[in-house]
């Protein structure tokens, strides 16, 4: 088998990929496998989704979308992509609280890794989950609801509990958003006014290559029902009058509409349009979620490393995520600031500089994004999760035979 992830930097080691069309078919595969993993839309960059023997793609599983207006909830197949759900919700006047930079990812795959967008008051995408249906290794379908024992450990699961066949998410009435971009945000402003900057709109992203004199882009998403009074000057940065891709060499048509034009949340909260390739494609990503209290120190530390990282970097993004209670969430127990790196697709080169970056960030409590490339050579990451022991117990309870325990999970729980 020669099957790769979306970015093409990882070749799956599994013997085969099965494509079940029903939960019964999925159950048969899981029961007969001995060792198996759910494969979502393949947007993670490491061996997290891999298995020695069998991968079951969730793309063909039932994709019905059921909205419960009275409960403000939607229940959806785990393999459904955010872009498809967003269109459906918007068409009947409902919305999610946030999206990641791309709408192409599967819902169950995204929540399994604590995928997030930006916004001081926005939890990651997993925080919208109020219920899960999980197919366990013994073939049983288990329903878990918010508030029940184990639920907080089961949402960001790394795929280790079983296959999530259905997810129930909180929804809210639809809202409009506009995007405005500002160029040349002085580093002094980022350092001195960080909280003011990131709290200035519903969602704020800063794009930089760290080596430049000023942050090249501040990308604001403002809600129509919560207007800001930001004019053409944003902490010293200037409002742009032409649309931009965050990677200067890429086609701006791939990005969602900018220049202050209001439109539905479903067409604005992601950076990239559903119809086009997100980001670059030929790339590797890493991201470290720093406790908010250490964010400015972390930013200063990465700037010091600019000469080391800039040659391999396409672009970096700084985002904020609200604290939550999900055991394996990168924002567990703390507001967090994501320092994201879109690298060139040079695996060796990236792995050569990550130790330097991690030596600066991990001591500040930075938690690597589960789905992106990190090394953690010193093995400090498990210690950054106070509920890891409880998660280990939950994995044993759900999957005593270790059917879903791939190499990634085995390393983490060793
Ligand atoms: C271009 C690009 C942009 C990105 N932007 C962002 C971003 O803005 N924010 C962010 O936080 N991350 C981002 N990511 C990372 C991405 O969101 C995560 O890697 C996410 O986990 C990918 O979901 P997937 O469905 O592709 O999962 P996969 O890579 O297929 O799988 C990831 C994990 O989820 C598990 N899984 C998948 N489906 C199920 C299921 N049904 N039941 C149980 N477990 C399951 C897999 O076993 C595996 O452990 C980006 C990635 C790319 C390629």
Coordinates of C-alpha atoms and ligand atoms in Angstrom, one line a residue:
X1 CA 0.0 0.0 0.0
X2 CA 1.3 3.5 -0.8
X3 CA -1.2 5.8 0.8
X4 CA -0.2 9.2 2.2
X5 CA -1.7 11.9 4.4
X6 CA -3.1 15.1 2.9
X7 CA 0.2 16.9 3.0
X8 CA 2.2 13.9 1.5
X9 CA 4.8 14.0 4.3
X10 CA 3.7 10.8 5.9
X11 CA 3.1 7.3 4.3
X12 CA 0.7 5.1 6.2
X13 CA 2.3 1.8 7.4
X14 CA -1.0 0.0 7.6
X15 CA -1.5 -3.1 5.4
X16 CA -4.8 -1.7 4.0
X17 CA -7.5 1.0 4.2
X18 CA -11.1 -0.2 4.3
X19 CA -14.0 2.0 3.3
X20 CA -17.1 0.8 5.2
X21 CA -20.5 2.3 4.1
X22 CA -22.4 1.4 7.2
X23 CA -21.9 1.1 11.0
X24 CA -22.6 -2.7 10.7
X25 CA -19.9 -3.0 8.1
X26 CA -17.6 -0.9 10.3
X27 CA -18.4 -3.2 13.3
X28 CA -17.5 -6.3 11.3
X29 CA -14.1 -4.8 10.3
X30 CA -13.3 -3.7 13.9
X31 CA -14.3 -7.1 15.4
X32 CA -12.1 -9.0 12.9
X33 CA -9.1 -6.7 13.0
X34 CA -7.2 -7.2 16.2
X35 CA -5.6 -3.8 15.5
X36 CA -7.4 -0.9 13.8
X37 CA -7.6 2.9 13.6
X38 CA -10.1 5.4 12.3
X39 CA -8.9 7.5 9.5
X40 CA -10.6 10.9 9.0
X41 CA -9.7 13.3 6.2
X42 CA -6.0 12.7 6.6
X43 CA -5.1 16.2 7.6
X44 CA -2.7 15.3 10.4
X45 CA 1.0 15.4 9.8
X46 CA 2.4 12.5 11.9
X47 CA 1.7 8.8 12.7
X48 CA -1.3 9.6 15.0
X49 CA -3.8 8.2 12.6
X50 CA -1.8 5.2 11.5
X51 CA -2.0 1.5 12.4
X52 CA 0.2 -1.6 11.6
X53 CA -2.7 -3.5 10.2
X54 CA -6.0 -1.7 9.3
X55 CA -7.3 1.8 8.8
X56 CA -11.0 2.3 8.4
X57 CA -11.9 5.5 6.5
X58 CA -14.8 7.3 7.9
X59 CA -15.6 9.2 4.7
X60 CA -18.3 6.7 3.5
X61 CA -20.0 6.2 6.8
X62 CA -23.6 7.6 7.3
X63 CA -23.5 11.4 7.0
X64 CA -27.0 12.4 8.0
X65 CA -27.2 15.8 9.8
X66 CA -30.0 16.0 12.4
X67 CA -30.8 19.4 14.0
X68 CA -32.6 19.6 17.3
X69 CA -33.7 23.2 17.4
X70 CA -35.2 23.0 20.9
X71 CA -31.9 21.8 22.3
X72 CA -29.7 24.0 20.0
X73 CA -27.8 20.9 19.0
X74 CA -26.9 19.1 15.8
X75 CA -26.0 15.4 15.5
X76 CA -23.8 14.4 12.6
X77 CA -21.7 11.5 11.4
X78 CA -18.1 11.6 12.6
X79 CA -16.7 11.5 9.1
X80 CA -18.6 14.5 7.9
X81 CA -16.4 17.5 7.0
X82 CA -16.9 20.9 8.7
X83 CA -17.6 22.5 5.4
X84 CA -20.5 20.3 4.6
X85 CA -22.0 20.7 8.1
X86 CA -21.5 24.5 8.0
X87 CA -23.4 24.8 4.7
X88 CA -26.2 22.8 6.0
X89 CA -26.5 24.7 9.3
X90 CA -26.3 28.0 7.6
X91 CA -29.0 27.1 5.1
X92 CA -31.5 26.7 8.0
X93 CA -30.3 29.6 10.1
X94 CA -27.9 27.9 12.5
X95 CA -24.1 28.2 13.2
X96 CA -21.1 26.8 15.1
X97 CA -19.1 28.9 17.5
X98 CA -15.9 28.7 15.4
X99 CA -14.0 26.9 12.6
X100 CA -10.4 25.9 12.1
X101 CA -8.4 27.6 9.3
X102 CA -9.8 25.1 6.8
X103 CA -13.3 23.5 6.5
X104 CA -12.1 20.4 4.7
X105 CA -11.3 18.4 7.9
X106 CA -13.6 15.7 9.3
X107 CA -15.5 16.5 12.5
X108 CA -14.4 13.4 14.5
X109 CA -10.8 13.8 13.3
X110 CA -10.7 17.4 14.3
X111 CA -12.1 17.0 17.8
X112 CA -9.9 14.0 18.4
X113 CA -6.8 16.3 18.3
X114 CA -8.3 19.5 19.9
X115 CA -8.3 21.3 16.6
X116 CA -9.0 25.0 17.1
X117 CA -9.5 28.4 15.4
X118 CA -8.9 31.7 17.2
X119 CA -10.6 33.9 19.7
X120 CA -10.0 34.8 23.3
X121 CA -13.4 33.6 24.3
X122 CA -13.7 30.7 21.8
X123 CA -12.9 27.2 23.0
X124 CA -11.4 24.8 20.5
X125 CA -13.8 22.9 18.3
X126 CA -14.0 20.0 20.7
X127 CA -15.6 22.2 23.3
X128 CA -18.8 22.3 21.2
X129 CA -19.2 18.6 21.6
X130 CA -22.1 17.6 23.9
X131 CA -22.4 14.0 22.9
X132 CA -20.5 11.1 21.3
X133 CA -21.4 7.7 19.9
X134 CA -18.3 5.5 19.9
X135 CA -18.0 2.0 18.4
X136 CA -15.7 0.1 20.8
X137 CA -13.4 -2.8 20.0
X138 CA -16.0 -5.3 21.4
X139 CA -18.5 -4.0 18.8
X140 CA -20.7 -2.2 21.3
X141 CA -22.0 1.3 20.5
X142 CA -21.5 3.5 23.6
X143 CA -23.2 6.9 24.0
X144 CA -21.6 9.5 26.2
X145 CA -23.0 12.9 27.1
X146 CA -21.5 16.0 28.6
X147 CA -21.5 15.8 32.4
X148 CA -21.2 12.0 32.5
X149 CA -18.1 10.3 33.9
X150 CA -15.4 9.9 31.3
X151 CA -17.0 12.4 28.9
X152 CA -14.3 15.0 29.4
X153 CA -11.6 12.4 28.6
X154 CA -13.4 10.9 25.6
X155 CA -13.8 14.0 23.4
X156 CA -10.2 14.7 22.6
X157 CA -9.5 11.0 22.3
X158 CA -6.6 10.7 19.8
X159 CA -8.8 7.9 18.3
X160 CA -7.8 5.7 21.2
X161 CA -11.2 4.7 22.5
X162 CA -12.8 3.5 19.3
X163 CA -14.4 4.9 16.2
X164 CA -16.7 7.9 16.8
X165 CA -19.7 7.3 14.6
X166 CA -21.7 10.3 15.6
X167 CA -21.0 13.6 17.3
X168 CA -23.5 16.0 18.8
X169 CA -22.5 19.6 18.8
X170 CA -23.8 22.8 20.4
X171 CA -25.1 25.3 17.8
X172 CA -26.4 28.8 17.9
X173 CA -28.4 31.1 15.6
X174 CA -26.5 32.2 12.5
X175 CA -24.5 35.4 12.6
X176 CA -22.5 37.5 10.1
X177 CA -18.8 38.1 10.2
X178 CA -16.5 40.4 8.3
X179 CA -12.7 40.0 7.9
X180 CA -10.3 42.9 7.9
X181 CA -6.6 42.7 7.4
X182 CA -4.0 45.1 8.8
X183 CA -0.4 45.2 7.6
X184 CA 2.8 46.0 9.6
X185 CA 1.8 45.5 13.3
X186 CA 4.9 46.7 15.3
X187 CA 6.5 44.0 17.5
X188 CA 6.5 46.4 20.4
X189 CA 2.7 46.6 20.2
X190 CA 2.5 42.8 20.1
X191 CA 4.7 42.5 23.2
X192 CA 3.2 45.4 25.2
X193 CA -0.4 45.2 24.2
X194 CA -0.9 41.5 23.5
X195 CA -4.1 41.1 25.5
X196 CA -5.6 44.3 23.9
X197 CA -4.8 43.1 20.5
X198 CA -6.1 39.5 20.7
X199 CA -9.3 40.7 22.5
X200 CA -10.1 43.3 20.0
X201 CA -12.3 41.1 17.8
X202 CA -14.2 37.8 17.8
X203 CA -11.2 36.1 16.3
X204 CA -7.7 37.5 15.8
X205 CA -4.8 35.9 14.0
X206 CA -1.3 37.3 13.6
X207 CA 0.9 36.1 10.7
X208 CA 4.6 36.5 10.7
X209 CA 7.9 34.9 9.6
X210 CA 9.5 36.1 12.9
X211 CA 12.4 37.7 11.1
X212 CA 10.5 40.8 9.8
X213 CA 10.6 44.2 11.5
X214 CA 6.8 44.1 12.2
X215 CA 4.2 41.3 12.1
X216 CA 3.2 41.2 8.5
X217 CA -0.6 40.6 8.9
X218 CA -3.2 41.0 11.7
X219 CA -6.3 39.2 10.5
X220 CA -9.5 40.1 12.3
X221 CA -12.9 38.4 12.2
X222 CA -15.5 40.7 13.6
X223 CA -19.2 39.8 14.3
X224 CA -21.9 42.0 12.9
X225 CA -23.8 41.7 16.2
X226 CA -20.7 42.7 18.2
X227 CA -19.2 45.5 16.2
X228 CA -15.8 47.0 17.1
X229 CA -14.7 50.6 16.7
X230 CA -11.5 49.8 15.0
X231 CA -10.7 52.3 12.3
X232 CA -7.9 52.1 9.7
X233 CA -5.2 52.0 12.3
X234 CA -4.8 48.8 14.4
X235 CA -2.2 49.4 17.1
X236 CA 0.1 51.0 14.5
X237 CA -0.8 48.6 11.7
X238 CA -2.6 49.9 8.6
X239 CA -5.9 48.6 7.1
X240 CA -5.2 46.8 3.8
X241 CA -7.2 47.7 0.8
X242 CA -6.3 44.6 -1.2
X243 CA -7.1 41.0 -0.3
X244 CA -4.1 38.9 0.8
X245 CA -3.1 35.2 1.2
X246 CA -1.1 34.7 4.4
X247 CA 1.6 33.1 2.2
X248 CA 2.6 35.9 -0.1
X249 CA 3.3 33.6 -3.1
X250 CA -0.1 31.8 -3.0
X251 CA -3.3 32.6 -4.8
X252 CA -5.6 34.9 -2.8
X253 CA -8.6 33.2 -4.4
X254 CA -8.2 30.3 -2.0
X255 CA -8.9 32.5 1.0
X256 CA -12.4 33.5 2.3
X257 CA -13.7 37.0 1.4
X258 CA -11.8 39.8 3.1
X259 CA -11.9 43.6 2.9
X260 CA -14.6 44.2 5.4
X261 CA -17.5 42.5 3.5
X262 CA -20.0 41.0 5.9
X263 CA -21.2 37.5 5.2
X264 CA -22.3 34.3 6.9
X265 CA -20.0 32.8 9.6
X266 CA -19.8 29.7 7.4
X267 CA -18.1 31.7 4.6
X268 CA -15.8 33.8 6.9
X269 CA -14.6 31.9 10.0
X270 CA -12.2 29.6 8.1
X271 CA -9.3 31.3 6.4
X272 CA -9.7 29.0 3.3
X273 CA -12.6 28.4 1.0
X274 CA -14.1 24.9 0.9
X275 CA -13.8 24.8 -2.9
X276 CA -10.1 25.4 -3.0
X277 CA -6.9 23.9 -1.6
X278 CA -6.2 25.3 1.9
X279 CA -2.8 26.7 2.8
X280 CA -0.1 25.5 0.4
X281 CA -0.3 21.7 0.2
X282 CA 3.4 21.0 0.0
X283 CA 4.0 21.7 3.6
X284 CA 4.5 20.4 7.1
X285 CA 2.9 22.0 10.2
X286 CA 3.9 22.2 13.9
X287 CA 2.1 24.1 16.6
X288 CA 2.7 24.7 20.3
X289 CA -0.1 25.9 22.6
X290 CA 1.4 28.0 25.3
X291 CA -0.4 28.9 28.6
X292 CA -1.6 32.4 28.1
X293 CA 0.4 33.8 31.0
X294 CA 3.6 32.7 29.2
X295 CA 2.6 33.8 25.7
X296 CA 4.7 37.0 25.5
X297 CA 7.8 35.3 26.8
X298 CA 7.3 32.5 24.3
X299 CA 6.9 35.0 21.4
X300 CA 10.1 36.7 22.5
X301 CA 11.9 33.3 22.6
X302 CA 10.8 32.4 19.1
X303 CA 11.8 35.8 17.7
X304 CA 15.3 35.1 19.1
X305 CA 15.3 31.9 17.0
X306 CA 14.2 33.6 13.8
X307 CA 17.6 33.1 12.0
X308 CA 17.3 29.3 12.7
X309 CA 13.7 28.8 11.7
X310 CA 13.0 31.4 9.0
X311 CA 14.9 29.5 6.2
X312 CA 12.4 26.5 6.6
X313 CA 9.3 28.5 7.3
X314 CA 6.5 29.4 4.9
X315 CA 4.5 31.3 7.6
X316 CA 3.6 31.3 11.3
X317 CA 0.3 32.1 12.8
X318 CA -0.4 33.2 16.4
X319 CA -3.9 32.5 17.7
X320 CA -5.7 32.4 21.0
X321 CA -7.9 29.6 22.5
X322 CA -10.1 29.8 25.6
X323 CA -9.5 27.3 28.5
X324 CA -11.6 24.1 28.8
X325 CA -11.9 21.0 30.9
X326 CA -11.2 18.3 28.3
X327 CA -8.4 16.2 29.6
X328 CA -6.2 16.0 26.5
X329 CA -7.1 19.4 25.2
X330 CA -4.1 21.7 24.6
X331 CA -6.2 24.4 26.4
X332 CA -7.0 22.1 29.4
X333 CA -7.1 24.3 32.5
X334 CA -5.7 27.4 30.9
X335 CA -6.3 30.0 28.2
X336 CA -3.8 29.2 25.5
X337 CA -1.9 30.9 22.7
X338 CA -1.1 28.8 19.7
X339 CA 2.3 29.4 18.0
X340 CA 1.8 27.7 14.6
X341 CA 4.5 27.0 12.0
X342 CA 3.8 26.1 8.3
X343 CA 7.1 24.7 7.2
X344 CA 8.5 23.8 3.8
X345 CA 7.9 20.1 3.1
X346 CA 11.4 19.1 4.3
X347 CA 10.9 16.5 7.0
X348 CA 14.6 16.1 7.8
X349 CA 15.1 19.9 7.9
X350 CA 12.1 20.4 10.2
X351 CA 13.1 17.6 12.5
X352 CA 16.6 19.1 12.8
X353 CA 15.3 22.4 14.1
X354 CA 12.4 21.3 16.2
X355 CA 14.7 20.4 19.2
X356 CA 15.8 24.0 19.3
X357 CA 12.3 25.3 19.1
X358 CA 11.0 22.8 21.7
X359 CA 13.9 23.6 24.1
X360 CA 12.5 27.2 24.1
X361 CA 8.8 26.4 24.3
X362 CA 8.2 23.2 26.2
X363 CA 9.7 24.6 29.5
X364 CA 7.1 27.3 29.2
X365 CA 4.4 24.6 29.4
X366 CA 3.7 24.6 25.6
X367 CA 1.6 21.6 24.6
X368 CA 2.3 20.4 21.0
X369 CA -0.7 20.1 18.7
X370 CA -1.4 16.3 18.6
X371 CA -1.9 16.2 14.8
X372 CA 1.2 18.2 13.8
X373 CA 4.9 17.3 13.8
X374 CA 6.6 17.5 17.1
X375 CA 9.5 15.4 18.7
X376 CA 9.5 15.8 22.5
X377 CA 12.8 14.0 22.7
X378 CA 13.0 14.5 26.4
X379 CA 9.5 13.0 27.0
X380 CA 8.1 16.1 28.9
X381 CA 4.8 16.3 27.0
X382 CA 2.9 13.6 29.0
X383 CA 3.7 15.6 32.2
X384 CA 1.9 18.6 30.7
X385 CA -1.4 16.8 31.0
X386 CA -2.6 16.6 34.7
X387 CA -5.4 14.1 33.7
X388 CA -3.2 11.7 31.7
X389 CA -3.5 8.9 34.2
X390 CA -7.3 9.2 34.1
X391 CA -7.1 9.1 30.3
X392 CA -5.0 6.0 30.5
X393 CA -7.7 4.3 32.7
X394 CA -10.4 5.4 30.3
X395 CA -8.5 3.9 27.4
X396 CA -8.1 0.6 29.3
X397 CA -11.8 0.6 30.2
X398 CA -12.9 1.2 26.6
X399 CA -10.3 -0.9 24.9
X400 CA -8.8 -3.5 27.2
X401 CA -7.4 -5.5 24.3
X402 CA -5.5 -2.5 22.9
X403 CA -7.1 -2.8 19.5
X404 CA -7.0 1.0 19.0
X405 CA -3.6 1.5 20.7
X406 CA -1.3 2.4 17.9
X407 CA 2.4 3.4 18.2
X408 CA 1.6 7.1 18.9
X409 CA -0.8 6.3 21.7
X410 CA 1.5 3.6 23.1
X411 CA 4.4 6.2 23.3
X412 CA 2.2 8.7 25.0
X413 CA 0.8 6.3 27.6
X414 CA 4.0 4.3 28.2
Ligands
LIG1 C1 -4.0 22.6 5.7 C2 -4.2 22.3 7.1 C3 -4.7 23.3 8.0 C4 -5.0 23.0 9.3 N1 -5.5 24.0 10.1 C5 -5.7 23.7 11.4 C6 -6.2 24.7 12.3 O1 -6.6 25.8 11.8 N2 -6.3 24.5 13.6 C7 -5.9 23.3 14.1 O2 -6.0 23.1 15.3 N3 -5.5 22.3 13.3 C8 -5.3 22.5 12.0 N4 -4.9 21.5 11.2 C9 -4.7 20.1 11.8 C10 -5.9 19.3 11.7 O3 -7.1 20.0 12.0 C11 -5.8 18.0 12.6 O4 -4.7 17.3 12.3 C12 -7.1 17.1 12.5 O5 -6.9 16.1 13.5 C13 -7.3 16.5 11.2 O6 -8.5 15.9 11.1 P1 -8.6 14.6 10.1 O7 -10.1 14.2 10.1 O8 -8.0 14.9 8.9 O9 -7.9 13.5 11.0 P2 -6.9 12.4 10.6 O10 -5.6 13.0 10.3 O11 -7.5 11.5 9.6 O12 -6.9 11.7 12.0 C14 -6.4 12.4 13.2 C15 -6.8 11.6 14.4 O13 -8.2 11.5 14.6 C16 -8.6 10.2 14.7 N5 -9.9 10.0 14.1 C17 -10.4 10.4 12.9 N6 -11.6 10.1 12.7 C18 -12.1 9.5 13.8 C19 -13.3 8.9 14.3 N7 -14.4 8.9 13.5 N8 -13.3 8.3 15.5 C20 -12.2 8.3 16.3 N9 -11.0 8.8 15.9 C21 -11.0 9.4 14.7 C22 -7.6 9.4 14.0 O14 -7.5 8.0 14.4 C23 -6.3 10.1 14.4 O15 -6.0 9.8 15.7 C24 -4.7 21.7 9.9 C25 -4.2 20.7 9.0 C26 -4.0 21.0 7.6 C27 -3.5 19.9 6.7

